[in-house]
PDB file of C-alpha atoms in Angstrom:
ATOM      1  CA  ARG L  25     139.997 258.560 132.627  1.00 86.00           C
ATOM      2  CA  ALA L  26     138.493 257.463 135.895  1.00 94.00           C
ATOM      3  CA  HIS L  27     137.665 253.961 137.116  1.00 95.00           C
ATOM      4  CA  LEU L  28     134.102 252.960 137.954  1.00 96.00           C
ATOM      5  CA  LEU L  29     135.687 250.599 140.471  1.00 96.00           C
ATOM      6  CA  ASN L  30     139.142 251.665 141.657  1.00 95.00           C
ATOM      7  CA  HIS L  31     141.994 249.441 140.494  1.00 94.00           C
ATOM      8  CA  GLN L  32     143.089 248.852 144.112  1.00 94.00           C
ATOM      9  CA  LEU L  33     139.594 247.502 144.818  1.00 94.00           C
ATOM     10  CA  HIS L  34     140.041 245.016 141.951  1.00 92.00           C
ATOM     11  CA  GLY L  35     138.585 247.207 139.189  1.00 95.00           C
ATOM     12  CA  PRO L  36     140.505 246.433 135.994  1.00 95.00           C
ATOM     13  CA  GLY L  37     141.898 249.108 133.690  1.00 92.00           C
ATOM     14  CA  MET L  38     139.625 247.843 130.917  1.00 96.00           C
ATOM     15  CA  LYS L  39     137.424 250.021 128.717  1.00 94.00           C
ATOM     16  CA  TRP L  40     134.186 248.877 130.367  1.00 95.00           C
ATOM     17  CA  ASN L  41     135.484 250.029 133.786  1.00 97.00           C
ATOM     18  CA  LEU L  42     136.661 253.494 132.661  1.00 96.00           C
ATOM     19  CA  PHE L  43     134.896 256.749 131.910  1.00 95.00           C
ATOM     20  CA  PRO L  44     136.031 260.273 130.994  1.00 93.00           C
ATOM     21  CA  GLY L  45     136.525 262.244 134.167  1.00 90.00           C
ATOM     22  CA  THR L  46     138.488 265.265 135.274  1.00 88.00           C
ATOM     23  CA  LYS L  47     141.640 264.901 137.358  1.00 89.00           C
ATOM     24  CA  ARG L  48     139.961 266.787 140.211  1.00 90.00           C
ATOM     25  CA  LEU L  49     136.945 264.454 140.147  1.00 92.00           C
ATOM     26  CA  ASN L  50     139.158 261.387 140.085  1.00 92.00           C
ATOM     27  CA  THR L  51     141.673 262.334 142.776  1.00 90.00           C
ATOM     28  CA  ALA L  52     140.290 265.067 145.005  1.00 90.00           C
ATOM     29  CA  GLU L  53     136.726 263.825 145.098  1.00 94.00           C
ATOM     30  CA  MET L  54     136.296 260.143 144.234  1.00 96.00           C
ATOM     31  CA  GLU L  55     139.569 259.013 145.813  1.00 96.00           C
ATOM     32  CA  ASN L  56     139.324 261.072 148.995  1.00 95.00           C
ATOM     33  CA  GLN L  57     135.611 260.741 149.718  1.00 95.00           C
ATOM     34  CA  VAL L  58     134.748 257.223 148.537  1.00 96.00           C
ATOM     35  CA  GLU L  59     137.652 255.053 147.409  1.00 96.00           C
ATOM     36  CA  SER L  60     140.026 255.635 150.363  1.00 96.00           C
ATOM     37  CA  PRO L  61     137.355 254.902 153.002  1.00 96.00           C
ATOM     38  CA  ALA L  62     136.410 251.723 151.093  1.00 96.00           C
ATOM     39  CA  LYS L  63     140.052 250.628 150.912  1.00 97.00           C
ATOM     40  CA  ARG L  64     140.504 251.186 154.653  1.00 96.00           C
ATOM     41  CA  MET L  65     137.443 249.056 155.454  1.00 95.00           C
ATOM     42  CA  LEU L  66     138.600 246.343 153.093  1.00 94.00           C
ATOM     43  CA  TRP L  67     142.279 246.269 154.051  1.00 95.00           C
ATOM     44  CA  GLU L  68     142.328 247.374 157.696  1.00 96.00           C
ATOM     45  CA  GLN L  69     139.007 245.980 158.933  1.00 95.00           C
ATOM     46  CA  ASN L  70     138.859 242.975 156.591  1.00 95.00           C
ATOM     47  CA  LYS L  71     135.242 243.767 155.646  1.00 94.00           C
ATOM     48  CA  VAL L  72     133.360 242.392 152.666  1.00 94.00           C
ATOM     49  CA  LEU L  73     131.866 245.318 150.746  1.00 95.00           C
ATOM     50  CA  TYR L  74     129.360 246.096 148.060  1.00 95.00           C
ATOM     51  CA  TYR L  75     130.320 248.995 145.808  1.00 95.00           C
ATOM     52  CA  SER L  76     128.158 250.777 143.266  1.00 95.00           C
ATOM     53  CA  THR L  77     128.923 253.473 140.700  1.00 96.00           C
ATOM     54  CA  THR L  78     126.285 254.924 138.372  1.00 97.00           C
ATOM     55  CA  LEU L  79     126.946 257.486 135.647  1.00 97.00           C
ATOM     56  CA  VAL L  80     124.355 260.045 134.517  1.00 97.00           C
ATOM     57  CA  TYR L  81     124.765 261.658 131.111  1.00 95.00           C
ATOM     58  CA  GLY L  82     123.304 265.032 130.180  1.00 92.00           C
ATOM     59  CA  ASN L  83     125.717 266.693 127.763  1.00 90.00           C
ATOM     60  CA  THR L  84     125.113 267.089 124.045  1.00 89.00           C
ATOM     61  CA  GLY L  85     127.235 267.250 120.909  1.00 89.00           C
ATOM     62  CA  ASP L  86     130.944 266.502 121.231  1.00 86.00           C
ATOM     63  CA  MET L  87     130.622 266.503 125.028  1.00 88.00           C
ATOM     64  CA  LYS L  88     127.997 263.756 125.108  1.00 90.00           C
ATOM     65  CA  PRO L  89     130.512 261.077 126.310  1.00 90.00           C
ATOM     66  CA  PHE L  90     131.243 263.065 129.497  1.00 92.00           C
ATOM     67  CA  PRO L  91     128.978 262.140 132.414  1.00 95.00           C
ATOM     68  CA  THR L  92     127.451 265.062 134.280  1.00 95.00           C
ATOM     69  CA  GLU L  93     126.930 263.127 137.528  1.00 95.00           C
ATOM     70  CA  ILE L  94     128.692 260.217 139.168  1.00 96.00           C
ATOM     71  CA  HIS L  95     126.774 258.416 141.935  1.00 96.00           C
ATOM     72  CA  MET L  96     128.951 256.265 144.195  1.00 96.00           C
ATOM     73  CA  GLU L  97     128.210 254.251 147.295  1.00 96.00           C
ATOM     74  CA  PHE L  98     129.549 251.360 149.290  1.00 95.00           C
ATOM     75  CA  GLY L  99     128.771 249.560 152.483  1.00 95.00           C
ATOM     76  CA  GLU L 100     129.133 246.269 154.270  1.00 95.00           C
ATOM     77  CA  PHE L 101     127.949 243.100 152.572  1.00 96.00           C
ATOM     78  CA  ASP L 102     127.026 239.956 154.472  1.00 94.00           C
ATOM     79  CA  HIS L 103     128.276 237.158 152.249  1.00 91.00           C
ATOM     80  CA  HIS L 104     126.621 234.522 154.461  1.00 93.00           C
ATOM     81  CA  ILE L 105     123.124 235.682 153.528  1.00 94.00           C
ATOM     82  CA  ASN L 106     124.122 237.418 150.278  1.00 94.00           C
ATOM     83  CA  LYS L 107     122.700 240.784 151.391  1.00 94.00           C
ATOM     84  CA  ARG L 108     123.762 244.337 152.075  1.00 93.00           C
ATOM     85  CA  ASN L 109     124.015 245.296 155.748  1.00 90.00           C
ATOM     86  CA  ASN L 110     121.966 248.379 156.671  1.00 84.00           C
ATOM     87  CA  SER L 111     122.329 251.585 154.689  1.00 85.00           C
ATOM     88  CA  PRO L 112     125.402 252.693 152.751  1.00 89.00           C
ATOM     89  CA  ILE L 113     128.413 253.767 154.783  1.00 92.00           C
ATOM     90  CA  VAL L 114     129.378 256.293 152.119  1.00 91.00           C
ATOM     91  CA  LYS L 115     127.056 257.675 149.462  1.00 93.00           C
ATOM     92  CA  GLU L 116     128.170 260.569 147.273  1.00 93.00           C
ATOM     93  CA  VAL L 117     127.001 262.319 144.133  1.00 95.00           C
ATOM     94  CA  PHE L 118     129.700 264.160 142.209  1.00 95.00           C
ATOM     95  CA  THR L 119     129.114 266.550 139.329  1.00 94.00           C
ATOM     96  CA  GLN L 120     131.504 267.549 136.589  1.00 91.00           C
ATOM     97  CA  ALA L 121     131.407 270.014 133.759  1.00 86.00           C
ATOM     98  CA  PRO L 122     132.774 268.857 130.428  1.00 82.00           C
ATOM     99  CA  PRO L 123     136.259 270.050 129.483  1.00 76.00           C
ATOM    100  CA  ASN L 124     136.604 273.356 127.663  1.00 72.00           C
ATOM    101  CA  GLN L 125     137.978 271.627 124.603  1.00 58.00           C
ATOM    102  CA  LEU L 126     138.628 268.168 123.243  1.00 55.00           C
ATOM    103  CA  TYR L 127     142.110 267.130 122.211  1.00 51.00           C
TER     104      TYR L 127
END
């Protein structure tokens, strides 16, 4: 399982915040390219962020629950005017193939 919002960014390990994802997607891609930069901005630069994750589904049959694309972005958020600042700092689209078999 992968988090829509990483647990270290206050995303709970609850069903509504989890989706089926490969280990590679979760660690090598999402963590390295999106979540770690967001954590650094939050923890080291004390920034307020917006963070968005959107899942796209395109599989059929038994593989229908596995998203084919994961769109993630974050950037600075100005809490004084309740608005995003400029364009996203990080914006990524990840793809994943469904597993070869279900357990």
